[in-house]
Tab-separated table of C-alpha atoms in Angstrom:
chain	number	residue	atom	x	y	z
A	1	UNK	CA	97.217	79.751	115.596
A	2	UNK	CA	94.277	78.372	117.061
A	3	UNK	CA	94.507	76.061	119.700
A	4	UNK	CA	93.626	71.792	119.945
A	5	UNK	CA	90.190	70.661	120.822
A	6	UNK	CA	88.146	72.668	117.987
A	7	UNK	CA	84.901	70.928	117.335
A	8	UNK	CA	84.177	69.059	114.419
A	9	UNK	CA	81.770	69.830	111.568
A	10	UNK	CA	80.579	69.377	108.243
A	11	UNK	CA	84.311	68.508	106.796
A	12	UNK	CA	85.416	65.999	109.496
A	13	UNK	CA	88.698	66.253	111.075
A	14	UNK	CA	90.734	69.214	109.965
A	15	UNK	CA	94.142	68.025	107.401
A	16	UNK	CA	95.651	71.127	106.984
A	17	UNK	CA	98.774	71.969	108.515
A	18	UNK	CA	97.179	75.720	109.879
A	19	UNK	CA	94.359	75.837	111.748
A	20	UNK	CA	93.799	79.557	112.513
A	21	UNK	CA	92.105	81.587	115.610
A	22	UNK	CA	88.605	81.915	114.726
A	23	UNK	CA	86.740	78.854	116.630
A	24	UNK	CA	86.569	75.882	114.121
A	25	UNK	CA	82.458	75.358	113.181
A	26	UNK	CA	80.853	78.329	115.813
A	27	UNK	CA	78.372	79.846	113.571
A	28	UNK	CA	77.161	76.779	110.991
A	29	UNK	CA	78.449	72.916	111.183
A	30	UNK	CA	79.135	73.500	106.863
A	31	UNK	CA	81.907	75.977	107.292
A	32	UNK	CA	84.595	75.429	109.250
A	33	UNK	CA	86.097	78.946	109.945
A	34	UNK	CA	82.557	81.541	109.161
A	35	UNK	CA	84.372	84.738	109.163
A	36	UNK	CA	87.793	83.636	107.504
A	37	UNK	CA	85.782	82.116	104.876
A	38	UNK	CA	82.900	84.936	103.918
A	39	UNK	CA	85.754	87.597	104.308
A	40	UNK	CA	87.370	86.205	101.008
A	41	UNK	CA	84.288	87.849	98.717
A	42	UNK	CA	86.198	91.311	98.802
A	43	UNK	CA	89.146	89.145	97.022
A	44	UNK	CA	86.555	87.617	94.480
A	45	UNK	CA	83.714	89.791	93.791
A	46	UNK	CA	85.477	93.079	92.929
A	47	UNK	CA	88.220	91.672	90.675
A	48	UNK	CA	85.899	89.963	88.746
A	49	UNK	CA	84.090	93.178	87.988
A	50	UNK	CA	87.385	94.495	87.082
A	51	UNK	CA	88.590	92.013	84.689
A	52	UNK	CA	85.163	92.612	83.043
A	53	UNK	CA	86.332	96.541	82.633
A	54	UNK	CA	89.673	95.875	81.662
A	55	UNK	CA	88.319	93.278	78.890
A	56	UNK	CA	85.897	95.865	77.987
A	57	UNK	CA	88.447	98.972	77.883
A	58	UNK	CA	90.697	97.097	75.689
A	59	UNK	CA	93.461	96.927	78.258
A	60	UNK	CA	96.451	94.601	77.834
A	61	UNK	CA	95.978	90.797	79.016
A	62	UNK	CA	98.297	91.324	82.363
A	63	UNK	CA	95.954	93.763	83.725
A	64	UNK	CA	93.300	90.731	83.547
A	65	UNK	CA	95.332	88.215	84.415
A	66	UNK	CA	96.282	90.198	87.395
A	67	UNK	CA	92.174	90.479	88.331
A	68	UNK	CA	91.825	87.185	87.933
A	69	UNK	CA	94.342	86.069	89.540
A	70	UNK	CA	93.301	87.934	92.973
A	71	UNK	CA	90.072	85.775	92.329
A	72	UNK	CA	91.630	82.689	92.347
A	73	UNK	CA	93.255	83.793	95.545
A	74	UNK	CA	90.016	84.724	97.232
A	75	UNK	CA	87.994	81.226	95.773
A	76	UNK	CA	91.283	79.499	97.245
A	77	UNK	CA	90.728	80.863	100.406
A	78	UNK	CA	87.549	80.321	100.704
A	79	UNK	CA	87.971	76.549	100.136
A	80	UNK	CA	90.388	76.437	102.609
A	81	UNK	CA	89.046	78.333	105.883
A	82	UNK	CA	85.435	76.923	104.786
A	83	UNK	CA	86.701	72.727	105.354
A	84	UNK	CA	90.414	72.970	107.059
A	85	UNK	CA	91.604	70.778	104.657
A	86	UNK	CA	95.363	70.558	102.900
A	87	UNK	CA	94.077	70.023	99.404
A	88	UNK	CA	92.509	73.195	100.230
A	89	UNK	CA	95.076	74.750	101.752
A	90	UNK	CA	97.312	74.491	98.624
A	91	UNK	CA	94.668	75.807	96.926
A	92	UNK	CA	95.060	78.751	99.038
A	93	UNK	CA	99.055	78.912	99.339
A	94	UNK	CA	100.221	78.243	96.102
A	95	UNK	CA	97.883	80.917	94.459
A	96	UNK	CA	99.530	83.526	96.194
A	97	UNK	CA	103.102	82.930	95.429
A	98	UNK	CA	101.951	82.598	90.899
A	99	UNK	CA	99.153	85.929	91.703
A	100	UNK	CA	102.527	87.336	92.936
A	101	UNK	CA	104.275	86.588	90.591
A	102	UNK	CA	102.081	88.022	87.808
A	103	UNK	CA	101.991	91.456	89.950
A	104	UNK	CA	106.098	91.604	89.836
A	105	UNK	CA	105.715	90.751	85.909
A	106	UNK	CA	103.492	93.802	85.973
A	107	UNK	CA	105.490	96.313	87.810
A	108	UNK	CA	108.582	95.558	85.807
A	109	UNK	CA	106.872	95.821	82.752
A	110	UNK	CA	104.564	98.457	83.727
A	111	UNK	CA	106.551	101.169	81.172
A	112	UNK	CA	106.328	99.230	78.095
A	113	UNK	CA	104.957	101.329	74.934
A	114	UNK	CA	103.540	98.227	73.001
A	115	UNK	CA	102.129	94.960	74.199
A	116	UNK	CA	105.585	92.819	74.398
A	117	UNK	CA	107.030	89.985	76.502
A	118	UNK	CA	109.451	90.145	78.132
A	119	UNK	CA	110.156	86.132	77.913
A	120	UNK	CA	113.799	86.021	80.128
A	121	UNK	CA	111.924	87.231	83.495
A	122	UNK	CA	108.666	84.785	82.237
A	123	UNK	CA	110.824	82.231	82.379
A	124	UNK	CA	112.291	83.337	85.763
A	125	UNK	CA	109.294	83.713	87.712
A	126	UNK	CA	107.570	80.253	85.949
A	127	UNK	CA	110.373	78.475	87.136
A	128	UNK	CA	110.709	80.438	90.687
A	129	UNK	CA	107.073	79.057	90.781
A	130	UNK	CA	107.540	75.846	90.000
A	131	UNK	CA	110.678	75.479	92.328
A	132	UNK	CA	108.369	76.723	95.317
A	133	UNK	CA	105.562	74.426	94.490
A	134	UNK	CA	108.135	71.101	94.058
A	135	UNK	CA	109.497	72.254	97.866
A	136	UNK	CA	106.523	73.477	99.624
A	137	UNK	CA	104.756	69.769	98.238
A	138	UNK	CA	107.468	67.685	99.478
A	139	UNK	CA	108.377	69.897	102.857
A	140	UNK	CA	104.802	70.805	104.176
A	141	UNK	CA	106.229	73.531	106.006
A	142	UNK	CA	103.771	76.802	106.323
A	143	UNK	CA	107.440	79.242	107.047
A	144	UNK	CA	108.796	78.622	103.770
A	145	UNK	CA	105.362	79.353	101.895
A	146	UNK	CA	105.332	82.434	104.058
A	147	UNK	CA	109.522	83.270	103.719
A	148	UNK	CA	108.709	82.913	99.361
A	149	UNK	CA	105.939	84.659	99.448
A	150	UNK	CA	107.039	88.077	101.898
A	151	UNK	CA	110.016	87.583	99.045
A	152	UNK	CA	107.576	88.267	96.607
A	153	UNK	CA	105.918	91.130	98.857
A	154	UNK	CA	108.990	93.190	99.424
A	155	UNK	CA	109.748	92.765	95.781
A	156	UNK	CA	106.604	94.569	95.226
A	157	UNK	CA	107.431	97.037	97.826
A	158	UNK	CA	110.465	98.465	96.523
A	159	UNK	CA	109.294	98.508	92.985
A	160	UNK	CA	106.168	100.785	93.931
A	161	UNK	CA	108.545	102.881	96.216
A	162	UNK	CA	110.982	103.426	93.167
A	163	UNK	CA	108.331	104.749	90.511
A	164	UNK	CA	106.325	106.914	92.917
A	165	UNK	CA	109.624	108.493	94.306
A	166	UNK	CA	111.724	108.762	90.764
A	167	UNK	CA	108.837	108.069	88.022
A	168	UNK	CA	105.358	109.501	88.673
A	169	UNK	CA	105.448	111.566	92.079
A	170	UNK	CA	101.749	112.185	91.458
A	171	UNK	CA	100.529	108.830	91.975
A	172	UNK	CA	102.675	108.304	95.367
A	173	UNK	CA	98.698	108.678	97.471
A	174	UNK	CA	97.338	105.566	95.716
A	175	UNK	CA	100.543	103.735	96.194
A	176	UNK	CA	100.949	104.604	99.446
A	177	UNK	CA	97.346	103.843	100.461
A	178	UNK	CA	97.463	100.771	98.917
A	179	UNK	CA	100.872	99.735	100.942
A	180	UNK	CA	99.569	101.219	103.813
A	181	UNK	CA	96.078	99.166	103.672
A	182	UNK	CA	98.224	95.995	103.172
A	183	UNK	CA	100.286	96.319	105.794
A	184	UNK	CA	97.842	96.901	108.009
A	185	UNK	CA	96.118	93.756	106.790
A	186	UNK	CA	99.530	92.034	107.716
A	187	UNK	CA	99.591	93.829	111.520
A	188	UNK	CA	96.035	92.288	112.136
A	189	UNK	CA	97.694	88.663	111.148
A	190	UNK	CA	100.031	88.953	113.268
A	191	UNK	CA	97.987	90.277	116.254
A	192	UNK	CA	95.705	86.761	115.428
A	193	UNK	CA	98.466	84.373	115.508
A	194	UNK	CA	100.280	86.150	118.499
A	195	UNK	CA	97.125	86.546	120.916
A	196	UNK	CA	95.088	84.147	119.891
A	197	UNK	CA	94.184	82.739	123.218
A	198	UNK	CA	93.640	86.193	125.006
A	199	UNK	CA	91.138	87.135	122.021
A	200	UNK	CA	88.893	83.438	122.293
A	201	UNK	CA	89.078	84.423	125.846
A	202	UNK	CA	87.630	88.009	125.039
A	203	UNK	CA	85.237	86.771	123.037
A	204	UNK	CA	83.472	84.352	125.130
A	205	UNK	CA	82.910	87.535	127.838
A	206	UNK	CA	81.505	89.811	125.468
A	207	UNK	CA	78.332	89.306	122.698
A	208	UNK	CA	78.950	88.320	119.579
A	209	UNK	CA	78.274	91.130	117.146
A	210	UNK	CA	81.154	92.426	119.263
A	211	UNK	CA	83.587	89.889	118.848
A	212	UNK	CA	83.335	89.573	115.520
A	213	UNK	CA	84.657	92.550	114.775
A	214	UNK	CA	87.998	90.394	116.254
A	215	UNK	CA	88.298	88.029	113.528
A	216	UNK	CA	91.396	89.649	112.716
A	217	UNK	CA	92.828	87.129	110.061
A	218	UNK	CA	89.083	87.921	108.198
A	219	UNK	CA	90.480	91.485	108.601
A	220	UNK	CA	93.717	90.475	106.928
A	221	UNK	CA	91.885	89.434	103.958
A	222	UNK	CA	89.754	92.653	103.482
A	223	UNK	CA	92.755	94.729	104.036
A	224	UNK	CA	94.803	92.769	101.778
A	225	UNK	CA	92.238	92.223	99.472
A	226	UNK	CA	91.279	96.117	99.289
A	227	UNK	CA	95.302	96.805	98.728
A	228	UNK	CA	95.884	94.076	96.154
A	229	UNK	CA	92.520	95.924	93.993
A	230	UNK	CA	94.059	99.031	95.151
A	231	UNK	CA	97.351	98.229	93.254
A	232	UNK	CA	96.612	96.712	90.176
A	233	UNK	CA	94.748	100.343	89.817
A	234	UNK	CA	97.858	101.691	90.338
A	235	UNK	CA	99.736	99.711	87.881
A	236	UNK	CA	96.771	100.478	85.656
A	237	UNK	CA	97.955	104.360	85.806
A	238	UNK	CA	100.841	103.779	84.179
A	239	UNK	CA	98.714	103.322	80.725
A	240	UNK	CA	97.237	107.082	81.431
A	241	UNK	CA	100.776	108.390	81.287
A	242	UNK	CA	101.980	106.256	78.679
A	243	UNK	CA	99.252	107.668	76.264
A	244	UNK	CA	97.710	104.355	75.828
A	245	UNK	CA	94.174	105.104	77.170
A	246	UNK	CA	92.890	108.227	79.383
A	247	UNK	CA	90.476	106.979	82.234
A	248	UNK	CA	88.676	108.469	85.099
A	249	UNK	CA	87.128	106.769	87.666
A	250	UNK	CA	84.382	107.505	90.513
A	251	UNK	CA	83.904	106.432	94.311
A	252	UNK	CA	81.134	103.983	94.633
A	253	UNK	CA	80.984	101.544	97.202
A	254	UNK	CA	84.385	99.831	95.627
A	255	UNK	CA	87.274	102.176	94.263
A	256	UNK	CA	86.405	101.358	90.321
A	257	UNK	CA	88.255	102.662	86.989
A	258	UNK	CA	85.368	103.381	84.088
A	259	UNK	CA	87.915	103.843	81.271
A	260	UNK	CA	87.006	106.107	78.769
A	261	UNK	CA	88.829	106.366	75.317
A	262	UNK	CA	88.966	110.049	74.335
A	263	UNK	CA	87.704	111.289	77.526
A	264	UNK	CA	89.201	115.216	77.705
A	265	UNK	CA	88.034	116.180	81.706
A	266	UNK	CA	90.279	118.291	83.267
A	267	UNK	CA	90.530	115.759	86.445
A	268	UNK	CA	91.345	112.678	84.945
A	269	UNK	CA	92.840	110.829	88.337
A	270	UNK	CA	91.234	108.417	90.265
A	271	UNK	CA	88.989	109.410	93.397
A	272	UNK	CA	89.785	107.140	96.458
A	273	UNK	CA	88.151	107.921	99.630
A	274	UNK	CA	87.516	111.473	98.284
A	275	UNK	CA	90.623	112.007	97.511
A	276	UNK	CA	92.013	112.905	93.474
A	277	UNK	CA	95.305	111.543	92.381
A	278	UNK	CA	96.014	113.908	89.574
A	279	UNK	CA	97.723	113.245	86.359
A	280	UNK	CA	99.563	116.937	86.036
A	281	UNK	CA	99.795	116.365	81.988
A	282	UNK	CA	96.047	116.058	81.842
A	283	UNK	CA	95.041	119.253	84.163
C-alpha cells in the first residue's frame, strides 16, 4: 500500500479505504493513480469487441454476460484508481466478486447441450452475492473482499484443472496460459503491496520511462485482464466440442475468436502466441 502524505489533486482528499503504490496525482492533477487507471482499457476495450462477436455468432447469453461483465470490472477500476474514492472503490470491488460469479456459472454449466438454467446454483451464487455485498457495506474491510473473492478464484481454478485433465486434454495450453498469465498478474500485486517503499524509492533514482515499467498493480490488471479474455475463450471451446458452432480464430494484436458456422478447416483451434490448440475431432 502506498504510504501517507500523497498529494492532492483533481478529486480532493482520497475516501477509499486502499490507496495503492503508484504516487497519488504524478503525471496529471485529474487522475489520481495515471498508470492504475489507463491500465484498466485491456479489461474494457477487448471484451467489448468480444461481446460484439459472441452477439454476432449467435452464442448463448453467458458468454456475453461474461464479456461484459469483465467491462464493468475494467470501467470500475478505472473510476476508482482515477479519484481514490470509496463510492468508487465499490464500484471496483463488488464487480469482481458478481463477474466471478458469472465465470463459476459458466464453468459448471459449460457442458450443457441446450441453452438451460440451471436455477438452484443461480440462486446460490445471487444470494452468495448479495451476502458479500450486505457484509463488505457494513464492515469496510478490504481482507474479506479479497478472502470472497480468492474463494471465487480457486473455485475457478480447480474447475479448469478438472476438464483439461479428465474432459478435453487438448485444450490444457489455453487453460494453462490463461492460469499462468493470472497468476502472474497476482505475483506482481503482491510484489506492489509488499515493496512498495523500496520501488517509490527506485523510482525517484532512475527516469521515468523506466519506472513505469514498475507500476506493478497496472501490471496486475493487464495480466489479469489478458487471463480473464483468455478464459472466457476457453469456456467458449467447449461449444466447438459440443457441436454447437465450429470456430477458428487468428492472432492479431488481441487473441480474438471469428466464429464461423460451417467452417470445415482442418485446424480449427485457436492460435495464441503462435501456438494451435487443436480440436483432435476436427483434424
Amino acid at each position: 500500500m502506498a504510504p501517507a502524505g500523497d498529494r492532492e489533486g483533481y478529486w480532493g482528499p482520497t475516501t477509499s479505504t486502499l490507496d495503492w503504490c503508484e504516487e497519488n496525482y504524478a503525471v496529471t492533477w485529474y487522475i489520481a493513480e495515471f498508470w492504475n487507471t489507463v491500465s484498466n482499457l485491456i479489461m474494457i476495450l477487448p471484451p467489448i469487441f468480444g461481446a460484439m462477436q459472441s452477439v454476432r455468432s449467435g452464442l448463448e447469453k453467458r458468454y456475453i454476460a461474461s464479456y461484459l461483465a469483465l467491462t464493468v470490472v475494467g470501467m470500475g477500476s478505472w473510476c476508482f484508481h482515477m479519484t481514490l474514492k470509496y463510492e468508487m472503490q465499490l464500484l471496483d470491488e463488488l464487480p469482481m466478486i458478481y463477474s466471478c460469479c458469472i465465470f463459476v456459472y459458466c464453468m459448471f454449466e459449460c457442458f450443457k447441450m441446450k441453452k438451460s438454467v440451471n436455477y438452484h446454483l443461480l440462486f446460490t451464487l445471487v444470494l452468495f452475492s448479495l451476502i458479500v455485498t450486505m457484509v463488505y457495506l457494513k464492515v469496510k474491510e478490504p481482507i474479506f473482499h479479497q478472502v470472497m473473492y480468492g474463494m471465487l478464484v480457486f473455485t475457478l481454478v480447480v474447475r479448469s484443472i478438472y476438464i483439461v485433465t479428465w474432459v478435453y486434454p487438448w485444450l490444457r495450453g489455453l487453460g494453462y496460459t490463461s492460469l499462468g498469465v493470472f497468476l502472474l498478474g497476482f505475483l506482481f500485486w503482491n510484489i506492489d503491496n509488499i515493496f512498495c517503499d523500496s520501488l517509490r524509492n527506485f523510482r525517484k533514482k532512475v527516469p521515468p520511462v523506466i519506472g513505469v515499467t514498475t507500476q506493478f498493480h497496472a501490471w496486475w490488471h493487464i495480466l489479469t485482464g489478458l487471463g480473464s479474455y483468455l478464459h472466457i475463450l476457453f469456456r467458449v471451446c467447449f461449444t466447438v466440442v459440443m457441436g454447437i458452432t465450429f470456430w477458428a480464430s487468428k492472432l492479431l494484436l488481441w487473441p480474438v475468436a471469428p466464429f464461423t458456422a460451417g467452417l470445415s478447416a482442418r485446424c480449427q483451434g485457436i492460435w495464441l502466441f503462435f501456438l494451435c490448440f487443436e480440436h483432435p475431432m476436427l483434424s
